[in-house]
Amino acid sequence: MPESHIRPARRDDDAELGELDRAAWSPVHAVTPRPEPPYDAFFDANHRPEHFLVAEDADGAILGYIRLVPPTPLACNRHVRQIQGLAVAERARGRGVGRALLRAACEEARRQGAVRITLRVLSHNAPARALYEAEGFVVEGVLPGEFHLDGRYVDDVLMGRSLTGAA
């Protein structure tokens, strides 16, 4: 892995995270259309800096991010955190940045008192699914044909893992 450090996102990361997000966009993982100018701010009322961890290199350039949030506002599932976004810059792929962000998100979820973590991934996103499985996530459900992307129906795969034991 390139020398990197994981830290909470800051408001002033907005432009750099927006650029990374647009560069990382792919029909393999995105259910929204390709971003077109004028671009919205990366952070907004539902995507606040405190929801993100970022990986940065020794020079402070952002290599990737992960978004970690409560899945609902309900008190009865405040023990769960959900990953709702993971992106790694092209130059840092295959070097452990995504794995480091995923592990950091699990640690942050534990720090927040969560005992379980979940995510959703498109069925055709084999690299992401392999990473999640390697880190202890298991398929807990499949929504067949949930999305129509690039002319075909794609399953939405629900994955999760406990945070109380080893991965």
PDB file of C-alpha atoms in Angstrom:
ATOM      1  CA  MET A   1       0.000   0.000   0.000  1.00  0.00           C
ATOM      2  CA  PRO A   2       1.293   3.485  -0.695  1.00  0.00           C
ATOM      3  CA  GLU A   3       2.132   5.211   2.547  1.00  0.00           C
ATOM      4  CA  SER A   4      -1.240   6.474   3.683  1.00  0.00           C
ATOM      5  CA  HIS A   5      -3.064   7.716   6.702  1.00  0.00           C
ATOM      6  CA  ILE A   6      -6.783   7.455   7.442  1.00  0.00           C
ATOM      7  CA  ARG A   7      -8.507  10.370   9.096  1.00  0.00           C
ATOM      8  CA  PRO A   8     -11.966  11.889   9.440  1.00  0.00           C
ATOM      9  CA  ALA A   9     -13.001  14.059   6.507  1.00  0.00           C
ATOM     10  CA  ARG A  10     -12.934  17.828   6.876  1.00  0.00           C
ATOM     11  CA  ARG A  11     -15.192  20.418   5.278  1.00  0.00           C
ATOM     12  CA  ASP A  12     -12.236  21.664   3.193  1.00  0.00           C
ATOM     13  CA  ASP A  13     -11.930  18.201   1.569  1.00  0.00           C
ATOM     14  CA  ASP A  14     -15.101  18.964  -0.437  1.00  0.00           C
ATOM     15  CA  ALA A  15     -13.503  19.845  -3.788  1.00  0.00           C
ATOM     16  CA  GLU A  16     -10.906  17.062  -3.717  1.00  0.00           C
ATOM     17  CA  LEU A  17     -13.483  14.451  -2.698  1.00  0.00           C
ATOM     18  CA  GLY A  18     -15.827  15.666  -5.424  1.00  0.00           C
ATOM     19  CA  GLU A  19     -13.066  15.253  -8.026  1.00  0.00           C
ATOM     20  CA  LEU A  20     -12.222  11.776  -6.732  1.00  0.00           C
ATOM     21  CA  ASP A  21     -15.886  10.759  -6.723  1.00  0.00           C
ATOM     22  CA  ARG A  22     -16.401  11.906 -10.323  1.00  0.00           C
ATOM     23  CA  ALA A  23     -13.177  10.223 -11.503  1.00  0.00           C
ATOM     24  CA  ALA A  24     -14.122   6.961  -9.753  1.00  0.00           C
ATOM     25  CA  TRP A  25     -17.658   6.879 -11.174  1.00  0.00           C
ATOM     26  CA  SER A  26     -18.357   3.605 -12.968  1.00  0.00           C
ATOM     27  CA  PRO A  27     -21.440   1.648 -14.035  1.00  0.00           C
ATOM     28  CA  VAL A  28     -19.938  -1.263 -12.092  1.00  0.00           C
ATOM     29  CA  HIS A  29     -20.891   0.382  -8.801  1.00  0.00           C
ATOM     30  CA  ALA A  30     -22.981   3.490  -9.501  1.00  0.00           C
ATOM     31  CA  VAL A  31     -26.761   3.496  -9.689  1.00  0.00           C
ATOM     32  CA  THR A  32     -26.874   7.199 -10.531  1.00  0.00           C
ATOM     33  CA  PRO A  33     -26.056   8.713 -13.927  1.00  0.00           C
ATOM     34  CA  ARG A  34     -22.515   9.876 -14.693  1.00  0.00           C
ATOM     35  CA  PRO A  35     -22.016  13.291 -13.057  1.00  0.00           C
ATOM     36  CA  GLU A  36     -22.201  16.235 -15.461  1.00  0.00           C
ATOM     37  CA  PRO A  37     -21.318  19.885 -14.873  1.00  0.00           C
ATOM     38  CA  PRO A  38     -22.274  21.973 -13.066  1.00  0.00           C
ATOM     39  CA  TYR A  39     -21.288  19.651 -10.237  1.00  0.00           C
ATOM     40  CA  ASP A  40     -23.005  19.674  -6.884  1.00  0.00           C
ATOM     41  CA  ALA A  41     -20.920  20.060  -3.747  1.00  0.00           C
ATOM     42  CA  PHE A  42     -19.661  16.748  -2.395  1.00  0.00           C
ATOM     43  CA  PHE A  43     -20.927  17.548   1.095  1.00  0.00           C
ATOM     44  CA  ASP A  44     -24.574  18.445   1.636  1.00  0.00           C
ATOM     45  CA  ALA A  45     -27.184  18.090   4.380  1.00  0.00           C
ATOM     46  CA  ASN A  46     -27.260  14.287   3.975  1.00  0.00           C
ATOM     47  CA  HIS A  47     -23.548  13.783   3.251  1.00  0.00           C
ATOM     48  CA  ARG A  48     -21.710  15.563   6.025  1.00  0.00           C
ATOM     49  CA  PRO A  49     -17.953  15.453   6.642  1.00  0.00           C
ATOM     50  CA  GLU A  50     -18.436  13.532   9.893  1.00  0.00           C
ATOM     51  CA  HIS A  51     -19.873  10.621   7.874  1.00  0.00           C
ATOM     52  CA  PHE A  52     -16.637  10.087   5.953  1.00  0.00           C
ATOM     53  CA  LEU A  53     -13.183   8.697   6.572  1.00  0.00           C
ATOM     54  CA  VAL A  54     -10.513   9.517   4.011  1.00  0.00           C
ATOM     55  CA  ALA A  55      -7.199   7.915   3.146  1.00  0.00           C
ATOM     56  CA  GLU A  56      -4.481  10.351   2.225  1.00  0.00           C
ATOM     57  CA  ASP A  57      -0.904   9.896   1.059  1.00  0.00           C
ATOM     58  CA  ALA A  58       2.210  11.308   2.718  1.00  0.00           C
ATOM     59  CA  ASP A  59       1.736  14.567   0.801  1.00  0.00           C
ATOM     60  CA  GLY A  60      -1.874  14.955   1.985  1.00  0.00           C
ATOM     61  CA  ALA A  61      -3.503  14.024  -1.337  1.00  0.00           C
ATOM     62  CA  ILE A  62      -6.710  12.046  -0.869  1.00  0.00           C
ATOM     63  CA  LEU A  63      -6.505   8.449  -2.111  1.00  0.00           C
ATOM     64  CA  GLY A  64     -10.001   7.323  -1.184  1.00  0.00           C
ATOM     65  CA  TYR A  65     -12.990   7.633   1.093  1.00  0.00           C
ATOM     66  CA  ILE A  66     -15.614   5.560   2.852  1.00  0.00           C
ATOM     67  CA  ARG A  67     -18.990   6.772   4.101  1.00  0.00           C
ATOM     68  CA  LEU A  68     -20.327   5.324   7.361  1.00  0.00           C
ATOM     69  CA  VAL A  69     -23.798   6.212   8.664  1.00  0.00           C
ATOM     70  CA  PRO A  70     -26.648   4.870  10.759  1.00  0.00           C
ATOM     71  CA  PRO A  71     -28.936   3.037   8.301  1.00  0.00           C
ATOM     72  CA  THR A  72     -32.061   4.685   9.734  1.00  0.00           C
ATOM     73  CA  PRO A  73     -32.893   7.335  12.349  1.00  0.00           C
ATOM     74  CA  LEU A  74     -34.711   4.685  14.436  1.00  0.00           C
ATOM     75  CA  ALA A  75     -33.527   4.093  17.994  1.00  0.00           C
ATOM     76  CA  CYS A  76     -34.209   0.366  17.615  1.00  0.00           C
ATOM     77  CA  ASN A  77     -31.371  -0.031  15.126  1.00  0.00           C
ATOM     78  CA  ARG A  78     -28.848   2.468  16.440  1.00  0.00           C
ATOM     79  CA  HIS A  79     -26.566  -0.522  17.081  1.00  0.00           C
ATOM     80  CA  VAL A  80     -25.992  -0.835  13.292  1.00  0.00           C
ATOM     81  CA  ARG A  81     -23.833   1.232  10.961  1.00  0.00           C
ATOM     82  CA  GLN A  82     -24.005   1.061   7.195  1.00  0.00           C
ATOM     83  CA  ILE A  83     -21.326   1.708   4.610  1.00  0.00           C
ATOM     84  CA  GLN A  84     -22.881   3.888   1.925  1.00  0.00           C
ATOM     85  CA  GLY A  85     -20.003   4.567  -0.400  1.00  0.00           C
ATOM     86  CA  LEU A  86     -16.393   3.549  -0.908  1.00  0.00           C
ATOM     87  CA  ALA A  87     -14.130   4.983  -3.599  1.00  0.00           C
ATOM     88  CA  VAL A  88     -10.404   4.697  -4.261  1.00  0.00           C
ATOM     89  CA  ALA A  89      -8.423   6.809  -6.713  1.00  0.00           C
ATOM     90  CA  GLU A  90      -7.243   4.912  -9.799  1.00  0.00           C
ATOM     91  CA  ARG A  91      -3.584   5.494  -8.862  1.00  0.00           C
ATOM     92  CA  ALA A  92      -4.099   3.781  -5.489  1.00  0.00           C
ATOM     93  CA  ARG A  93      -6.187   0.762  -6.529  1.00  0.00           C
ATOM     94  CA  GLY A  94      -4.887  -2.701  -5.771  1.00  0.00           C
ATOM     95  CA  ARG A  95      -2.639  -1.391  -3.006  1.00  0.00           C
ATOM     96  CA  GLY A  96      -4.780  -1.993   0.067  1.00  0.00           C
ATOM     97  CA  VAL A  97      -6.358   1.451   0.379  1.00  0.00           C
ATOM     98  CA  GLY A  98      -9.923   0.113   0.096  1.00  0.00           C
ATOM     99  CA  ARG A  99      -9.163  -2.623   2.637  1.00  0.00           C
ATOM    100  CA  ALA A 100      -7.641  -0.083   5.036  1.00  0.00           C
ATOM    101  CA  LEU A 101     -10.694   2.169   4.701  1.00  0.00           C
ATOM    102  CA  LEU A 102     -13.034  -0.767   5.264  1.00  0.00           C
ATOM    103  CA  ARG A 103     -11.157  -1.809   8.404  1.00  0.00           C
ATOM    104  CA  ALA A 104     -11.101   1.781   9.659  1.00  0.00           C
ATOM    105  CA  ALA A 105     -14.867   2.014   9.108  1.00  0.00           C
ATOM    106  CA  CYS A 106     -15.403  -1.138  11.166  1.00  0.00           C
ATOM    107  CA  GLU A 107     -13.267   0.305  13.963  1.00  0.00           C
ATOM    108  CA  GLU A 108     -15.118   3.625  13.812  1.00  0.00           C
ATOM    109  CA  ALA A 109     -18.463   1.811  13.901  1.00  0.00           C
ATOM    110  CA  ARG A 110     -17.309  -0.055  17.029  1.00  0.00           C
ATOM    111  CA  ARG A 111     -16.149   3.241  18.551  1.00  0.00           C
ATOM    112  CA  GLN A 112     -19.650   4.617  17.927  1.00  0.00           C
ATOM    113  CA  GLY A 113     -21.140   1.654  19.799  1.00  0.00           C
ATOM    114  CA  ALA A 114     -22.267  -0.416  16.822  1.00  0.00           C
ATOM    115  CA  VAL A 115     -22.251  -4.195  17.045  1.00  0.00           C
ATOM    116  CA  ARG A 116     -23.141  -4.789  13.397  1.00  0.00           C
ATOM    117  CA  ILE A 117     -22.217  -3.261  10.046  1.00  0.00           C
ATOM    118  CA  THR A 118     -23.977  -3.632   6.710  1.00  0.00           C
ATOM    119  CA  LEU A 119     -23.630  -2.528   3.102  1.00  0.00           C
ATOM    120  CA  ARG A 120     -25.189  -2.946  -0.329  1.00  0.00           C
ATOM    121  CA  VAL A 121     -23.213  -3.856  -3.423  1.00  0.00           C
ATOM    122  CA  LEU A 122     -24.195  -4.499  -7.012  1.00  0.00           C
ATOM    123  CA  SER A 123     -23.980  -8.168  -7.976  1.00  0.00           C
ATOM    124  CA  HIS A 124     -21.654  -7.489 -10.921  1.00  0.00           C
ATOM    125  CA  ASN A 125     -19.091  -5.625  -8.780  1.00  0.00           C
ATOM    126  CA  ALA A 126     -16.815  -8.647  -8.283  1.00  0.00           C
ATOM    127  CA  PRO A 127     -13.780  -6.745  -6.896  1.00  0.00           C
ATOM    128  CA  ALA A 128     -15.840  -5.064  -4.160  1.00  0.00           C
ATOM    129  CA  ARG A 129     -17.670  -8.266  -3.274  1.00  0.00           C
ATOM    130  CA  ALA A 130     -14.370 -10.149  -2.965  1.00  0.00           C
ATOM    131  CA  LEU A 131     -12.968  -7.445  -0.671  1.00  0.00           C
ATOM    132  CA  TYR A 132     -16.054  -7.458   1.538  1.00  0.00           C
ATOM    133  CA  GLU A 133     -16.069 -11.249   1.772  1.00  0.00           C
ATOM    134  CA  ALA A 134     -12.351 -11.268   2.636  1.00  0.00           C
ATOM    135  CA  GLU A 135     -13.127  -8.858   5.478  1.00  0.00           C
ATOM    136  CA  GLY A 136     -15.826 -11.063   6.986  1.00  0.00           C
ATOM    137  CA  PHE A 137     -18.973  -9.739   5.306  1.00  0.00           C
ATOM    138  CA  VAL A 138     -21.500 -12.346   4.205  1.00  0.00           C
ATOM    139  CA  VAL A 139     -24.429 -12.142   1.813  1.00  0.00           C
ATOM    140  CA  GLU A 140     -27.573 -11.680   3.873  1.00  0.00           C
ATOM    141  CA  GLY A 141     -29.993 -11.069   1.052  1.00  0.00           C
ATOM    142  CA  VAL A 142     -30.371 -10.386  -2.634  1.00  0.00           C
ATOM    143  CA  LEU A 143     -32.870  -8.091  -4.328  1.00  0.00           C
ATOM    144  CA  PRO A 144     -33.045  -9.664  -7.811  1.00  0.00           C
ATOM    145  CA  GLY A 145     -33.102  -7.231 -10.717  1.00  0.00           C
ATOM    146  CA  GLU A 146     -33.354  -4.253  -8.358  1.00  0.00           C
ATOM    147  CA  PHE A 147     -31.610  -1.905 -10.806  1.00  0.00           C
ATOM    148  CA  HIS A 148     -31.722  -1.515 -14.578  1.00  0.00           C
ATOM    149  CA  LEU A 149     -28.230  -0.374 -15.538  1.00  0.00           C
ATOM    150  CA  ASP A 150     -26.599  -0.172 -18.929  1.00  0.00           C
ATOM    151  CA  GLY A 151     -29.452  -2.097 -20.551  1.00  0.00           C
ATOM    152  CA  ARG A 152     -29.621  -4.992 -18.082  1.00  0.00           C
ATOM    153  CA  TYR A 153     -31.107  -5.862 -14.731  1.00  0.00           C
ATOM    154  CA  VAL A 154     -28.636  -6.058 -11.856  1.00  0.00           C
ATOM    155  CA  ASP A 155     -29.165  -7.565  -8.402  1.00  0.00           C
ATOM    156  CA  ASP A 156     -28.627  -5.535  -5.242  1.00  0.00           C
ATOM    157  CA  VAL A 157     -26.679  -7.680  -2.767  1.00  0.00           C
ATOM    158  CA  LEU A 158     -27.094  -6.998   0.944  1.00  0.00           C
ATOM    159  CA  MET A 159     -24.065  -7.904   3.048  1.00  0.00           C
ATOM    160  CA  GLY A 160     -23.267  -7.611   6.725  1.00  0.00           C
ATOM    161  CA  ARG A 161     -21.077  -8.744   9.549  1.00  0.00           C
ATOM    162  CA  SER A 162     -20.862  -8.677  13.297  1.00  0.00           C
ATOM    163  CA  LEU A 163     -18.486  -6.246  14.963  1.00  0.00           C
ATOM    164  CA  THR A 164     -18.311  -8.199  18.196  1.00  0.00           C
ATOM    165  CA  GLY A 165     -15.967 -10.975  17.018  1.00  0.00           C
ATOM    166  CA  ALA A 166     -13.012 -11.394  14.696  1.00  0.00           C
ATOM    167  CA  ALA A 167     -13.550 -10.873  10.971  1.00  0.00           C
TER     168      ALA A 167
END
